Structures are given as C-alpha cells and as structure tokens.
mmCIF file with all atom_site columns, C-alpha atoms in Angstrom:
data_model
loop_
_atom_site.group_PDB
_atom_site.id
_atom_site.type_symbol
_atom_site.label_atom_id
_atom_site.label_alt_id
_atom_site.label_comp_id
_atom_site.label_asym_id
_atom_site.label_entity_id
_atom_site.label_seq_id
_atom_site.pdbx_PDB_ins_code
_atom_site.Cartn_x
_atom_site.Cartn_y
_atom_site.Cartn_z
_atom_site.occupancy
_atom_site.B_iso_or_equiv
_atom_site.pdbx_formal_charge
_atom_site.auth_seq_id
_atom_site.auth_comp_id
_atom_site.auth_asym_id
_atom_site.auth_atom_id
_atom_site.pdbx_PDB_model_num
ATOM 1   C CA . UNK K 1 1   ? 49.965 -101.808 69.462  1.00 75.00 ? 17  UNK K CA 1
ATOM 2   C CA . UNK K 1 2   ? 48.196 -105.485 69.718  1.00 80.00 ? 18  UNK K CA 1
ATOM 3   C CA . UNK K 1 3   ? 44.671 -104.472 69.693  1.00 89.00 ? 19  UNK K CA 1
ATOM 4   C CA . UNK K 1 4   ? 41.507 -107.205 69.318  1.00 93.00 ? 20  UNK K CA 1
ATOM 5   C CA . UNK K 1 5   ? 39.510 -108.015 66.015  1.00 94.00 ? 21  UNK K CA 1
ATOM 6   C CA . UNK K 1 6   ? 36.449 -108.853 65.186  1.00 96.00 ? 22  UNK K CA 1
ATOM 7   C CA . UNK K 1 7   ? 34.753 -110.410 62.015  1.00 96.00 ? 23  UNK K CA 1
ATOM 8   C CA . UNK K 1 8   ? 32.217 -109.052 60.465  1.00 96.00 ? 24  UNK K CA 1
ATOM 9   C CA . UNK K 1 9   ? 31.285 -105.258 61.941  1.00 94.00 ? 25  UNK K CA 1
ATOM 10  C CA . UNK K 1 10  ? 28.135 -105.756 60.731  1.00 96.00 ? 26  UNK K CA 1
ATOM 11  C CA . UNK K 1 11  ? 25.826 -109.273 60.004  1.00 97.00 ? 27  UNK K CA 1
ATOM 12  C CA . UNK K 1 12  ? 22.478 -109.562 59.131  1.00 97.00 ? 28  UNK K CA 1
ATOM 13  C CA . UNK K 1 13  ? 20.983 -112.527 59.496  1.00 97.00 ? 29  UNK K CA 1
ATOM 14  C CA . UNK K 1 14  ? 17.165 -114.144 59.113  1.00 97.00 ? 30  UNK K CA 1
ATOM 15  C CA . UNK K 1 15  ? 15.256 -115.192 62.506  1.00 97.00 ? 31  UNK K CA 1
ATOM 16  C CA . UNK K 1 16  ? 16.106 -118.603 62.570  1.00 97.00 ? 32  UNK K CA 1
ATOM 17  C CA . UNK K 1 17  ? 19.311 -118.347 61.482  1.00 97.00 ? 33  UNK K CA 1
ATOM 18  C CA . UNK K 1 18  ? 22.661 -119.585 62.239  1.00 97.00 ? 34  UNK K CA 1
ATOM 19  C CA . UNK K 1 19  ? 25.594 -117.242 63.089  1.00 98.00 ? 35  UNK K CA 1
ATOM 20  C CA . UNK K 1 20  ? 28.901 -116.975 64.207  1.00 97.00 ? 36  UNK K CA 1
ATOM 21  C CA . UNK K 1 21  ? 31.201 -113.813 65.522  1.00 97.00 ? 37  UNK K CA 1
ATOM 22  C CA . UNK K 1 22  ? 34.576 -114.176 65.270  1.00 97.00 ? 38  UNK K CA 1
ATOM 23  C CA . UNK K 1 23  ? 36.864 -112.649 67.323  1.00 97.00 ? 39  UNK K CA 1
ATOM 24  C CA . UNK K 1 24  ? 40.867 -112.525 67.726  1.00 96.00 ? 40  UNK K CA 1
ATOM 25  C CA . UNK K 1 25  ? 42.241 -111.914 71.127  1.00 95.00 ? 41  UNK K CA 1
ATOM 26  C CA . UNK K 1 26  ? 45.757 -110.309 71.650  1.00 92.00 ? 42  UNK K CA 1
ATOM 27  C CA . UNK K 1 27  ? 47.808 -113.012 71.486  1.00 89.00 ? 43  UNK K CA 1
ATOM 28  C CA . UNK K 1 28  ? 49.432 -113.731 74.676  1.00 88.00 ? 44  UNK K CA 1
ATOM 29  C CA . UNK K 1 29  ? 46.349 -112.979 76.200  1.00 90.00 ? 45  UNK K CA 1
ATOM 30  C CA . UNK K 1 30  ? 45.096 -115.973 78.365  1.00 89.00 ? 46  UNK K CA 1
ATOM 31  C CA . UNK K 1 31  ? 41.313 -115.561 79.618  1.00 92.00 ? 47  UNK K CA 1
ATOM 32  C CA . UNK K 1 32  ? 38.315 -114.061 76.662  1.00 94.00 ? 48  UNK K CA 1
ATOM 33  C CA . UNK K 1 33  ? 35.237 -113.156 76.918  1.00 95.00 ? 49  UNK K CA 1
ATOM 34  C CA . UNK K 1 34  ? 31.874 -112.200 74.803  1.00 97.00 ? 50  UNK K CA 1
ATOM 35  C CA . UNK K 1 35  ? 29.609 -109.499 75.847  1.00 96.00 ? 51  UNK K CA 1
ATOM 36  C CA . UNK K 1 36  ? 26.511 -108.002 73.984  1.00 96.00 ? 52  UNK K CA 1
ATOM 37  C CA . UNK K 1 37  ? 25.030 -104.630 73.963  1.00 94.00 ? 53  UNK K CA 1
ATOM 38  C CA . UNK K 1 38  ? 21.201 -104.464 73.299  1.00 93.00 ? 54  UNK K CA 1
ATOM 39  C CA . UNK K 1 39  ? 21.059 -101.043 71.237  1.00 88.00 ? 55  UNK K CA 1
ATOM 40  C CA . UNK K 1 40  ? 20.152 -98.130  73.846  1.00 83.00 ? 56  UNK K CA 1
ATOM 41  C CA . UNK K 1 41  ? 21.083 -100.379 76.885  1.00 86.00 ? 57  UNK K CA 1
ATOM 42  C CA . UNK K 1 42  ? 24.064 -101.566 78.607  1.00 88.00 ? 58  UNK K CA 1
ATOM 43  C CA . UNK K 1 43  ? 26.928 -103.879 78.372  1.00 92.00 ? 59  UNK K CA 1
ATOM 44  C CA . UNK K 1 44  ? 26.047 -107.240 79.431  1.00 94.00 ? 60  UNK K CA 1
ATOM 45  C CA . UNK K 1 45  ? 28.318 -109.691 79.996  1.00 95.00 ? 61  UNK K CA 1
ATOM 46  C CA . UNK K 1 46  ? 27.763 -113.312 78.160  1.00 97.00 ? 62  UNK K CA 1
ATOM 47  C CA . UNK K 1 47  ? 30.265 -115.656 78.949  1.00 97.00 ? 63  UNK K CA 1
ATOM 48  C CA . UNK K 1 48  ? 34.143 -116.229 79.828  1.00 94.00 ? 64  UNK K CA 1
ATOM 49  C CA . UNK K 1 49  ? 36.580 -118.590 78.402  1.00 94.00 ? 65  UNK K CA 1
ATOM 50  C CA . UNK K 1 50  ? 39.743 -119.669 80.374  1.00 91.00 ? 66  UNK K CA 1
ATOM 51  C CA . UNK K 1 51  ? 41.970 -122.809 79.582  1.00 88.00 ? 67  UNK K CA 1
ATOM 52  C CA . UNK K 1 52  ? 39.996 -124.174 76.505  1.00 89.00 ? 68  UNK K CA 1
ATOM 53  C CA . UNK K 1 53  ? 36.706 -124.106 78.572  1.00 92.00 ? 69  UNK K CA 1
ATOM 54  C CA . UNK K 1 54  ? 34.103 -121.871 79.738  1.00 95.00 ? 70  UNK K CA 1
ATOM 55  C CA . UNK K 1 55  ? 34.941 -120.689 83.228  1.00 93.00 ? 71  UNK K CA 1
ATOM 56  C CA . UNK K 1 56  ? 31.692 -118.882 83.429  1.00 93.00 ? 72  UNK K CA 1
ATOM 57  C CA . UNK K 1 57  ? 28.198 -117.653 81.889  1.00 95.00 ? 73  UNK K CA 1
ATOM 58  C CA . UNK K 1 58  ? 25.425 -115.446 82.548  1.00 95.00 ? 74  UNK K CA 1
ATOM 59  C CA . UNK K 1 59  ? 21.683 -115.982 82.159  1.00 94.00 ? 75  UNK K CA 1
ATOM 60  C CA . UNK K 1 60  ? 21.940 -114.839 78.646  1.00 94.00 ? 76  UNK K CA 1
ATOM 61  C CA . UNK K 1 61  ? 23.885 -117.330 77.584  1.00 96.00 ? 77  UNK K CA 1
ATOM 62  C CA . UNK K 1 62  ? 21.658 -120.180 77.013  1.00 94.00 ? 78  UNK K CA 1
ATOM 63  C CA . UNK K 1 63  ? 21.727 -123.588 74.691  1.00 94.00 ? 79  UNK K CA 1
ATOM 64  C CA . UNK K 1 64  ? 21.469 -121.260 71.537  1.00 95.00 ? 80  UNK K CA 1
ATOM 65  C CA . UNK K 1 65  ? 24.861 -120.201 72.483  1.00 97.00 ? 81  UNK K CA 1
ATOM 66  C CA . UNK K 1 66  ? 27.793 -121.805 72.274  1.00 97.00 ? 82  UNK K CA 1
ATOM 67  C CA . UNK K 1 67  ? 31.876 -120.884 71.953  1.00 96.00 ? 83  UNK K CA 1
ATOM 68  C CA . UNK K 1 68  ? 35.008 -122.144 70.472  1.00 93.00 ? 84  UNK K CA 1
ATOM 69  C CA . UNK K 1 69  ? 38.449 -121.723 70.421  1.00 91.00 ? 85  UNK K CA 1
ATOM 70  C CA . UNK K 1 70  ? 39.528 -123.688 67.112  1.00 84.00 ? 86  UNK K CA 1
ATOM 71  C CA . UNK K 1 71  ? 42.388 -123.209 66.896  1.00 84.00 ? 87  UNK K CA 1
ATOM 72  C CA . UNK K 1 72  ? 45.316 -120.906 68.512  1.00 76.00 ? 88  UNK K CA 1
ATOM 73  C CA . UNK K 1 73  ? 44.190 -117.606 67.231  1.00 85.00 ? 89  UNK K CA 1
ATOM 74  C CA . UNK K 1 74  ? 40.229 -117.826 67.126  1.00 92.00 ? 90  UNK K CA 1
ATOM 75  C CA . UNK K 1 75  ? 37.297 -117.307 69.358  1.00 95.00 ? 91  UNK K CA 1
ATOM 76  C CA . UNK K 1 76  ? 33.863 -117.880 68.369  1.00 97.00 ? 92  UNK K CA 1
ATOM 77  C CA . UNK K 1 77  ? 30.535 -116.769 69.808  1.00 97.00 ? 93  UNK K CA 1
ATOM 78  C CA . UNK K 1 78  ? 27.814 -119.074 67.577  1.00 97.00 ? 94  UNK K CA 1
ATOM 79  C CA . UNK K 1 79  ? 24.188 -118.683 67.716  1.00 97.00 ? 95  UNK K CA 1
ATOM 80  C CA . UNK K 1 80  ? 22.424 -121.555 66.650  1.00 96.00 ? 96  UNK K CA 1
ATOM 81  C CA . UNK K 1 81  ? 19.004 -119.985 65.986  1.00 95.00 ? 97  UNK K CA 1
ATOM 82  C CA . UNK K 1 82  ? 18.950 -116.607 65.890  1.00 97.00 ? 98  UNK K CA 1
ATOM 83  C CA . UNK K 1 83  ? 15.770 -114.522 67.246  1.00 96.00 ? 99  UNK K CA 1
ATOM 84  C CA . UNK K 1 84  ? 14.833 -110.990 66.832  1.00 96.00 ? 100 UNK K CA 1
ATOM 85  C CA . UNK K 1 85  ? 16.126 -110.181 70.697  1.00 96.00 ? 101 UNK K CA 1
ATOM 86  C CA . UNK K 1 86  ? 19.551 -111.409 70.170  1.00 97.00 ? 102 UNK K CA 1
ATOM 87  C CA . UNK K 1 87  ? 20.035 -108.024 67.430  1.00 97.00 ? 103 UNK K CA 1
ATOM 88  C CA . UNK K 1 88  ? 22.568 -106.289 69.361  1.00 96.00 ? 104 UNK K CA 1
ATOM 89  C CA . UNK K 1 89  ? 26.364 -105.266 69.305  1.00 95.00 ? 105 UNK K CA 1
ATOM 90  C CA . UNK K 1 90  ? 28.241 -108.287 70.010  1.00 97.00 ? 106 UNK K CA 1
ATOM 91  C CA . UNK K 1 91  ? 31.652 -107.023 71.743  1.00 96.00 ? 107 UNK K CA 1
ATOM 92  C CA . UNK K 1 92  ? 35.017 -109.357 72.077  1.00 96.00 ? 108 UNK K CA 1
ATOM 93  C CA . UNK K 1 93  ? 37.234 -108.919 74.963  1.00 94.00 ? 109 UNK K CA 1
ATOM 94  C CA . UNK K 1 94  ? 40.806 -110.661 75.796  1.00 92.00 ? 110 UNK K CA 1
ATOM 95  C CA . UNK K 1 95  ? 42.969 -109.994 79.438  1.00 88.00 ? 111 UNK K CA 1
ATOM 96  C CA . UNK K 1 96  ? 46.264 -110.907 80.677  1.00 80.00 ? 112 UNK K CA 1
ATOM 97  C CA . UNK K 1 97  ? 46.110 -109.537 83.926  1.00 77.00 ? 113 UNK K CA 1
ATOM 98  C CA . UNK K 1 98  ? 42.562 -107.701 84.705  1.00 75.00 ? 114 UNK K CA 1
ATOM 99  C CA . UNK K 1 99  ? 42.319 -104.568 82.078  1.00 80.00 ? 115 UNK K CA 1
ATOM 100 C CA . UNK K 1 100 ? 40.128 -105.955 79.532  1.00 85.00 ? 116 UNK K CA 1
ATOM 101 C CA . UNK K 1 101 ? 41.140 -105.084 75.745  1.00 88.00 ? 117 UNK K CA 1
ATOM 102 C CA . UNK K 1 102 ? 37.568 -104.705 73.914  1.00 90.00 ? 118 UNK K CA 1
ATOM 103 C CA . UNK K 1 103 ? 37.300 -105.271 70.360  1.00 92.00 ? 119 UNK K CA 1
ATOM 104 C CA . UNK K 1 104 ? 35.282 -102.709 68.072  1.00 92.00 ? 120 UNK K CA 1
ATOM 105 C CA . UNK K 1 105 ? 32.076 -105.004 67.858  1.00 94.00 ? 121 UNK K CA 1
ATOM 106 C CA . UNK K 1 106 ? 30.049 -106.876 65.291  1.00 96.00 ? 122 UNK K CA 1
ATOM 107 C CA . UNK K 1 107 ? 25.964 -105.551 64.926  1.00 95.00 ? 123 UNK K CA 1
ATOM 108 C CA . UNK K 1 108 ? 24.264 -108.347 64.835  1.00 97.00 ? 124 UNK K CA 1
ATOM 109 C CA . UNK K 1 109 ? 20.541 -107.470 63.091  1.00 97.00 ? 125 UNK K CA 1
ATOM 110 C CA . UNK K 1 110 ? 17.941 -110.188 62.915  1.00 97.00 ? 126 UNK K CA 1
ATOM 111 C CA . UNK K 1 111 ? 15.233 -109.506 60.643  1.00 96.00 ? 127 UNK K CA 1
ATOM 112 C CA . UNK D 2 1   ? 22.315 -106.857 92.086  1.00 33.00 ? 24  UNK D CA 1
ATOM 113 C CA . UNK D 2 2   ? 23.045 -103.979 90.285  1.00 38.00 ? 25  UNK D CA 1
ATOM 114 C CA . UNK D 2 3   ? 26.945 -102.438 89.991  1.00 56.00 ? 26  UNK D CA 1
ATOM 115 C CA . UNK D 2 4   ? 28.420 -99.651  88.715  1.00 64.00 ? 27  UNK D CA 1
ATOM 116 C CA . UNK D 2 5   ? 25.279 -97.850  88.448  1.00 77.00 ? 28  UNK D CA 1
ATOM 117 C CA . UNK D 2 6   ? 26.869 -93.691  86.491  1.00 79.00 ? 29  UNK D CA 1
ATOM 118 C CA . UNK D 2 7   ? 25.021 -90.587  87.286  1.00 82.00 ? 30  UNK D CA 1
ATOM 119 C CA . UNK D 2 8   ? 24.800 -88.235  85.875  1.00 88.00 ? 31  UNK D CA 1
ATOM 120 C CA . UNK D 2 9   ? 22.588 -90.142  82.854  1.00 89.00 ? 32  UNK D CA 1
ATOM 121 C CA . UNK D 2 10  ? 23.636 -87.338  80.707  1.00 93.00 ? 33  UNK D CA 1
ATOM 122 C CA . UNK D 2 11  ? 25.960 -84.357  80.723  1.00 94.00 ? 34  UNK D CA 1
ATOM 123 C CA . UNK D 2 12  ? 25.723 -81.388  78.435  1.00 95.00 ? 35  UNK D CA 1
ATOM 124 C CA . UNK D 2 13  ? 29.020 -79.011  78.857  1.00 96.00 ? 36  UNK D CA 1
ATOM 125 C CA . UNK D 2 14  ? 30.722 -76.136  77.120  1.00 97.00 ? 37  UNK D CA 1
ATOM 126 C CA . UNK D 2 15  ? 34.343 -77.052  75.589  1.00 97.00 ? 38  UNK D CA 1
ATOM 127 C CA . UNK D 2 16  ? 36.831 -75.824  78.023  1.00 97.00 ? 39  UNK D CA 1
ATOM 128 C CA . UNK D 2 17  ? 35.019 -76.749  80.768  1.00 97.00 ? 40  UNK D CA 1
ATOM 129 C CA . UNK D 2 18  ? 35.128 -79.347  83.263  1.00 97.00 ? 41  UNK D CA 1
ATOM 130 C CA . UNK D 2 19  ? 32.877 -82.713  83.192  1.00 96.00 ? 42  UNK D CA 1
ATOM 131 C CA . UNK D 2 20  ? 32.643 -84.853  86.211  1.00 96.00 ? 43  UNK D CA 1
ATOM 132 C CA . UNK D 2 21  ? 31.026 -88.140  86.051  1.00 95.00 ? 44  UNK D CA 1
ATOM 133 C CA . UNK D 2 22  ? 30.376 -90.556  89.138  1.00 94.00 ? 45  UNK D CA 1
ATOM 134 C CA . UNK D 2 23  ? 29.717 -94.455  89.730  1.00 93.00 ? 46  UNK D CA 1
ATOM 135 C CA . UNK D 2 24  ? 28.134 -96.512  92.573  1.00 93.00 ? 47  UNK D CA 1
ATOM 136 C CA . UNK D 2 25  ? 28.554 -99.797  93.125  1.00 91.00 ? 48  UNK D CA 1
ATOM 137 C CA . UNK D 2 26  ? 27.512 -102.499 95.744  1.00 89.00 ? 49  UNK D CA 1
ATOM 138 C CA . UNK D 2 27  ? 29.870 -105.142 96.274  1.00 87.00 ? 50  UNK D CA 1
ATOM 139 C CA . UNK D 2 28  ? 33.811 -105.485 97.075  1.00 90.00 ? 51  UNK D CA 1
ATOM 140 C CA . UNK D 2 29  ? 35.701 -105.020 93.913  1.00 91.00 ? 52  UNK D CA 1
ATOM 141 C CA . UNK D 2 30  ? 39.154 -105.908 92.881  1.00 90.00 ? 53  UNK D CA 1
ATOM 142 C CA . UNK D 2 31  ? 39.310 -103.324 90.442  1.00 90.00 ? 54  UNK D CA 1
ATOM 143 C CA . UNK D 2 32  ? 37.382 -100.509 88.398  1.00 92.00 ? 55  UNK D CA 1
ATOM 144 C CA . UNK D 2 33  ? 37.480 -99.378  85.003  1.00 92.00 ? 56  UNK D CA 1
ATOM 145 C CA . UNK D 2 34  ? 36.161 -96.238  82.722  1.00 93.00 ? 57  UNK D CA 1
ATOM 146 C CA . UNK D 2 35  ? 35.377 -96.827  79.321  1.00 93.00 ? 58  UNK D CA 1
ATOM 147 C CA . UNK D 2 36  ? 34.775 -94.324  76.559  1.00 94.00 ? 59  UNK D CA 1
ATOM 148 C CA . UNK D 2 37  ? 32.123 -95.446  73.944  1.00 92.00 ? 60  UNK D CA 1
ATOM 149 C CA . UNK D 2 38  ? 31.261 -92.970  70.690  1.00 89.00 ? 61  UNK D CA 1
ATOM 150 C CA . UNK D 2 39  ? 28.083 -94.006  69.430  1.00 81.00 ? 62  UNK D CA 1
ATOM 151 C CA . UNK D 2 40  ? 27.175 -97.180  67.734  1.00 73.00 ? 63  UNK D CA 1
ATOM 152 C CA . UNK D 2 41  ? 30.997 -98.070  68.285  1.00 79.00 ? 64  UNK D CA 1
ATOM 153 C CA . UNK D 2 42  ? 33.171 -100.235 70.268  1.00 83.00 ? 65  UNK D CA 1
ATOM 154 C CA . UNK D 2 43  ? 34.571 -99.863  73.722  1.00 88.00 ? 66  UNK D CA 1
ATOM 155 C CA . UNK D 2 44  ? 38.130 -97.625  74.721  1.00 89.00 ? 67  UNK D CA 1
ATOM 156 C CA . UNK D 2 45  ? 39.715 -98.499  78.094  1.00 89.00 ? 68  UNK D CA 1
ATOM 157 C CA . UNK D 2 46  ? 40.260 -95.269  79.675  1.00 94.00 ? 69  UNK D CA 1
ATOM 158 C CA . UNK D 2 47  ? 42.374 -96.096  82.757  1.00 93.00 ? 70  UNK D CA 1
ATOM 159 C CA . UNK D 2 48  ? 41.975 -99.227  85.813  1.00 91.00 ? 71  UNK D CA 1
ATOM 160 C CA . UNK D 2 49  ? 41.812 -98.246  89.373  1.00 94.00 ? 72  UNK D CA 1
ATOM 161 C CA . UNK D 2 50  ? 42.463 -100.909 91.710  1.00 93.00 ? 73  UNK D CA 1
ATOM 162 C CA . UNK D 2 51  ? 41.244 -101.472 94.828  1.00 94.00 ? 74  UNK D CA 1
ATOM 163 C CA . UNK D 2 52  ? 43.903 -100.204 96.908  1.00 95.00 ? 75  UNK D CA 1
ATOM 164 C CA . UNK D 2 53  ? 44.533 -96.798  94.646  1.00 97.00 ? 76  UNK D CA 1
ATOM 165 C CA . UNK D 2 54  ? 42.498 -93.872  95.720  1.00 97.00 ? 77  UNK D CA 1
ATOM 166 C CA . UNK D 2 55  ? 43.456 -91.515  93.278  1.00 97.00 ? 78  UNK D CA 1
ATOM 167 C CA . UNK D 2 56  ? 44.899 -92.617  89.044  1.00 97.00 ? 79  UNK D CA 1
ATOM 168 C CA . UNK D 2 57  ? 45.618 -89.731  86.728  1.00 96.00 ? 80  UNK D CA 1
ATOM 169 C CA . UNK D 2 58  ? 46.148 -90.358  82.552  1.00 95.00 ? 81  UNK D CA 1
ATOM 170 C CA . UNK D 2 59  ? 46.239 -86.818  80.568  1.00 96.00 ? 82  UNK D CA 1
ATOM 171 C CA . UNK D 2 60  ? 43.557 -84.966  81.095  1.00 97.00 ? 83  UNK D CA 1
ATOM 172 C CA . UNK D 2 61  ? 41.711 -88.331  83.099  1.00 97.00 ? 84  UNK D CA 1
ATOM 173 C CA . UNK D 2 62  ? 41.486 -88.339  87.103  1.00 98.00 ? 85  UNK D CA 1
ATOM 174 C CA . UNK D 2 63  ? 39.771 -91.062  88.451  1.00 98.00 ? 86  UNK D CA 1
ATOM 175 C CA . UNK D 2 64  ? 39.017 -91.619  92.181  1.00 97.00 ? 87  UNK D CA 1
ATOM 176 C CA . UNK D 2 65  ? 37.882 -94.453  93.865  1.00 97.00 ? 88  UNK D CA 1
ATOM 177 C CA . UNK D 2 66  ? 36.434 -94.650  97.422  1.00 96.00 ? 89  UNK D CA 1
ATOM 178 C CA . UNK D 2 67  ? 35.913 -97.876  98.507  1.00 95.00 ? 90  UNK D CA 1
ATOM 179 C CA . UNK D 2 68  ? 34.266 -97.365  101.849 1.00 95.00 ? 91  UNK D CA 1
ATOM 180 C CA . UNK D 2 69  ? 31.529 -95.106  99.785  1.00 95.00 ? 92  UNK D CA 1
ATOM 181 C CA . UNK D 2 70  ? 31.392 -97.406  96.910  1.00 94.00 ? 93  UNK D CA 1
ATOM 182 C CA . UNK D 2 71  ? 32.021 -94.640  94.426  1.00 95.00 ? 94  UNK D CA 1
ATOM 183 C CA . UNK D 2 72  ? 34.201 -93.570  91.743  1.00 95.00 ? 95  UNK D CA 1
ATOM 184 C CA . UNK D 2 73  ? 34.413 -90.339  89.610  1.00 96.00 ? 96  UNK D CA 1
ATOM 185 C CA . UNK D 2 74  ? 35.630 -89.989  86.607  1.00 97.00 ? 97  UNK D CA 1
ATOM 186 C CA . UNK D 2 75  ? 36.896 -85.914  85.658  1.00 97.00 ? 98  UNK D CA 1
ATOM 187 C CA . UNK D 2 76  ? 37.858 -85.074  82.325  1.00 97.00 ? 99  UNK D CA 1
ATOM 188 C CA . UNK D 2 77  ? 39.838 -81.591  82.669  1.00 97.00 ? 100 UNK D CA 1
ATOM 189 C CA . UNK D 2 78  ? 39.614 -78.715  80.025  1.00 97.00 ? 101 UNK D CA 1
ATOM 190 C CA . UNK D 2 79  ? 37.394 -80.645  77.950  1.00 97.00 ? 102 UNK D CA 1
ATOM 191 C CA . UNK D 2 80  ? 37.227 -81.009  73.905  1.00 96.00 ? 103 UNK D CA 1
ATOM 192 C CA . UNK D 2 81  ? 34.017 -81.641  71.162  1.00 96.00 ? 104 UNK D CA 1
ATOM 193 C CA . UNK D 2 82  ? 36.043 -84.691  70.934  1.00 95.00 ? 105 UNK D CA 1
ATOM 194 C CA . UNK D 2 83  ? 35.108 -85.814  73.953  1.00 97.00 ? 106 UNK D CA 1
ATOM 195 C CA . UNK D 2 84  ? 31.284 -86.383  72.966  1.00 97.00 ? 107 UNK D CA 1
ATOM 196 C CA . UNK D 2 85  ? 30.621 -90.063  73.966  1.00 96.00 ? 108 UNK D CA 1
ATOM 197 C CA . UNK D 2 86  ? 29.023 -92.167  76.784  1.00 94.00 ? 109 UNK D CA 1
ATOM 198 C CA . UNK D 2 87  ? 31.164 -93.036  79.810  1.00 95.00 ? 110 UNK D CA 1
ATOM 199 C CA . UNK D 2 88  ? 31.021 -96.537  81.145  1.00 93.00 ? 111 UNK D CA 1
ATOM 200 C CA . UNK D 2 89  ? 32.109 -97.403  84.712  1.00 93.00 ? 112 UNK D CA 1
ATOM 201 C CA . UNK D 2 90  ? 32.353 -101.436 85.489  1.00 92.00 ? 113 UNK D CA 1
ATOM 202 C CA . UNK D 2 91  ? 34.078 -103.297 87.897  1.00 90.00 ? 114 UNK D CA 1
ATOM 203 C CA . UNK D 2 92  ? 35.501 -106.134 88.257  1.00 87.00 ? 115 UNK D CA 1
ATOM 204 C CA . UNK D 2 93  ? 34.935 -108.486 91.672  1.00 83.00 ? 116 UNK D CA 1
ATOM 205 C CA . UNK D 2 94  ? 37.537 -110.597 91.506  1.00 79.00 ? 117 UNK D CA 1
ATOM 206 C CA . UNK D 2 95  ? 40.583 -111.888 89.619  1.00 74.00 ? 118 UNK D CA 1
ATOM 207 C CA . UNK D 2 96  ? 39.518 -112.118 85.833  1.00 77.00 ? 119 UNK D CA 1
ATOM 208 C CA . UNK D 2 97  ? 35.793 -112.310 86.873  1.00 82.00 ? 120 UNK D CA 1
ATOM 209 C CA . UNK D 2 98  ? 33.630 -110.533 84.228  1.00 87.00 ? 121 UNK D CA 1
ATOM 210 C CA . UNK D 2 99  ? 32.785 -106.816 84.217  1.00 88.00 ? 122 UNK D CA 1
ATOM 211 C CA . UNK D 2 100 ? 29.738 -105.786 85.286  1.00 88.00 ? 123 UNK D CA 1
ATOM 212 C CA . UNK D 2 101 ? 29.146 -102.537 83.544  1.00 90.00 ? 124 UNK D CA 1
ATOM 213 C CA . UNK D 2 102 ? 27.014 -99.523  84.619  1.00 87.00 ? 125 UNK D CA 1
ATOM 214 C CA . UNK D 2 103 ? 24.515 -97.502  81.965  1.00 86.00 ? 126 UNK D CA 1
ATOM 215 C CA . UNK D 2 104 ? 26.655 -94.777  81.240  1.00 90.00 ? 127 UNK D CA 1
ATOM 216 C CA . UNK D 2 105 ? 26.634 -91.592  81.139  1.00 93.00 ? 128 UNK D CA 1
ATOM 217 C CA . UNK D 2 106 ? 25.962 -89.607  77.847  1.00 94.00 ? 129 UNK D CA 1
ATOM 218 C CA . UNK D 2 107 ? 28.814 -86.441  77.512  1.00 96.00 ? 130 UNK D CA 1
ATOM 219 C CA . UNK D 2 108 ? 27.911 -83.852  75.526  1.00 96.00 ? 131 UNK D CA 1
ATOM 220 C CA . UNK D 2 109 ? 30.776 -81.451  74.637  1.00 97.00 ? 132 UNK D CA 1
ATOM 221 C CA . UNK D 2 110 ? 29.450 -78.463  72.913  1.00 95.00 ? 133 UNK D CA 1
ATOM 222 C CA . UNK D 2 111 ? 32.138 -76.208  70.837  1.00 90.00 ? 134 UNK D CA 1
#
C-alpha cells in the first residue's frame, strides 16, 4: 500500500540552525501539506502546497519557513534559523481527494 | 476559533469494554476525520465522514456525525490493550482546506 515518508525520524539541530524535513507524498497525490505537533499539544497545521505553490499558511508559518517541491517526488519543509520553540514533531501529509495520508513524523529537537 | 474540540480528555477502560469518544466543532465542514496516534508516533487515518453521512462503520469503528449539533463520536466496540492511544477528531471546511485538529483524547485500555 502507497504510504508517505519522511526523512529523518529524528534531527537534532543547534538554535540557530538550518534544517530541512523531507517528505515523500504518495505519488499521484496532488495537494501536500506540513503540520507540527508541539510535544503534549495538538496538531497544528503549517502550510499547504497545491500546483507548485503554496495555496495556504497559518500564523506559524513565518519567513523562517519556507517549502519546496524540487523535483517530482520531494517536499521540503526548511527552517532557516531554528529556535528552541520550533522542537516539535514535524508531520507530512499528501491527498487526492480529502482523506489526508500522514506520514510517521520527523522530531525536530533544538538544543 | 476553535474546531474539533474531543471530550472526554482522557478515557481509562477495561479490555472488552466499550470506549466512546466525542468531538465538537463550530463551523460548516465538508468532512470529518478520526485519527489514532500511539505516543510519540505518527498519525493513522481511522475512517472520513462526510458531511452528508450520518452514520460510517470500519471493524470495530462507528463514527457518527450530526451536523445540526456539531458533533461526532467516535465508538470503538469490544475494545483491545492495543487500542491504548490518543484519538484525534479534525475536520476539514472545505475542499482540500487544511485540518484543523482537536486535542485528543487519551484511551487507556487496561488488560
């Protein structure tokens, strides 16, 4: 069964820090999206990614964020300059039509 | 404005028995989805209501959905240890819009 996958499960990074998540949607999936889990808290969604372009974004996801599709397979979530806050479980999603197909996370621990 | 808001926050049950879990939400939905979540790992799709269902079964999950309420449940018959994990309800307002996920609920199956 297709399933999503993420690179690494588990980064650890110094404040200040770049990073990126990788991520590899199913593959005739058509719309992706990042979401982040603060440890304890809930799911929070980040941004979406439609088309080769972000289609839309929450509060969270500010100029230390950015994504990327490089290629045909990919999709990165890079933080430019890490900060203790953004430790957290970084989740991957992918949809063709509305169920959303989660992949099993990368911790992201800034020390 | 908060959606898909779970209560009970936590559940503690015998195996065999029954666990019900419910979700509120405030706006008009497209769809609503249950998530399973074992701890410190990624998310499982459990099963998508739409808008129009009132009623979705999958093995031993029944989920209902009342949209005039603004509520879902979630029951898990005859349940297993296995089943230890926090239950996620989010929905989804439109199209591929992002899920807006609820705080769980923390299941506790004891053997």
């Amino acid at each position: 069964e297709p399933e999503v996958t993420q690179t690494p499960s588990h980064q650890v990074t110094q404040m200040g820090q770049e990073v990126i998540l990788r991520c590899v949607p199913i593959s005739n999936h058509l719309y992706f999206y990042w979401y982040r889990q603060i440890l304890g808290q809930k799911v929070e969604f980040l941004v979406s990614f439609y088309n080769n372009e972000i289609s839309e974004k929450s509060e969270i996801f500010d100029d230390q964020f950015s994504v990327e599709r490089p290629d045909g397979s990919n999709f990165t979530l890079k933080i430019r300059s890490t900060k203790l806050e953004d430790s957290a479980m970084y989740f991957c999603a992918s949809t063709l039509n509305h169920e959303q197909f989660f992949g099993p996370g990368t911790r992201l621990t800034v020390l | 404005s908060q959606q898909g808001e779970e209560d009970p926050q936590a559940l503690s049950i015998q195996e065999g028995e029954n666990a019900t879990m419910n979700c509120s939400y405030k706006t008009s939905i497209n769809n609503l989805q249950w998530y399973r979540q074992n701890s410190g790992r990624g998310l499982v799709h459990l099963i998508l209501i739409r808008s129009n269902e009132r009623e979705k079964h999958s093995g031993r999950l029944r989920v209902t959905l009342d949209t005039s309420k603004k509520s879902s449940s979630l029951l898990i018959t005859a349940s297993r240890a296995a089943d230890t994990a926090s239950y996620f309800c989010a929905t989804v307002p439109s199209g591929n819009t992002p899920l807006v996920f609820g705080k769980g609920t923390r299941l506790s199956v004891i053997a």
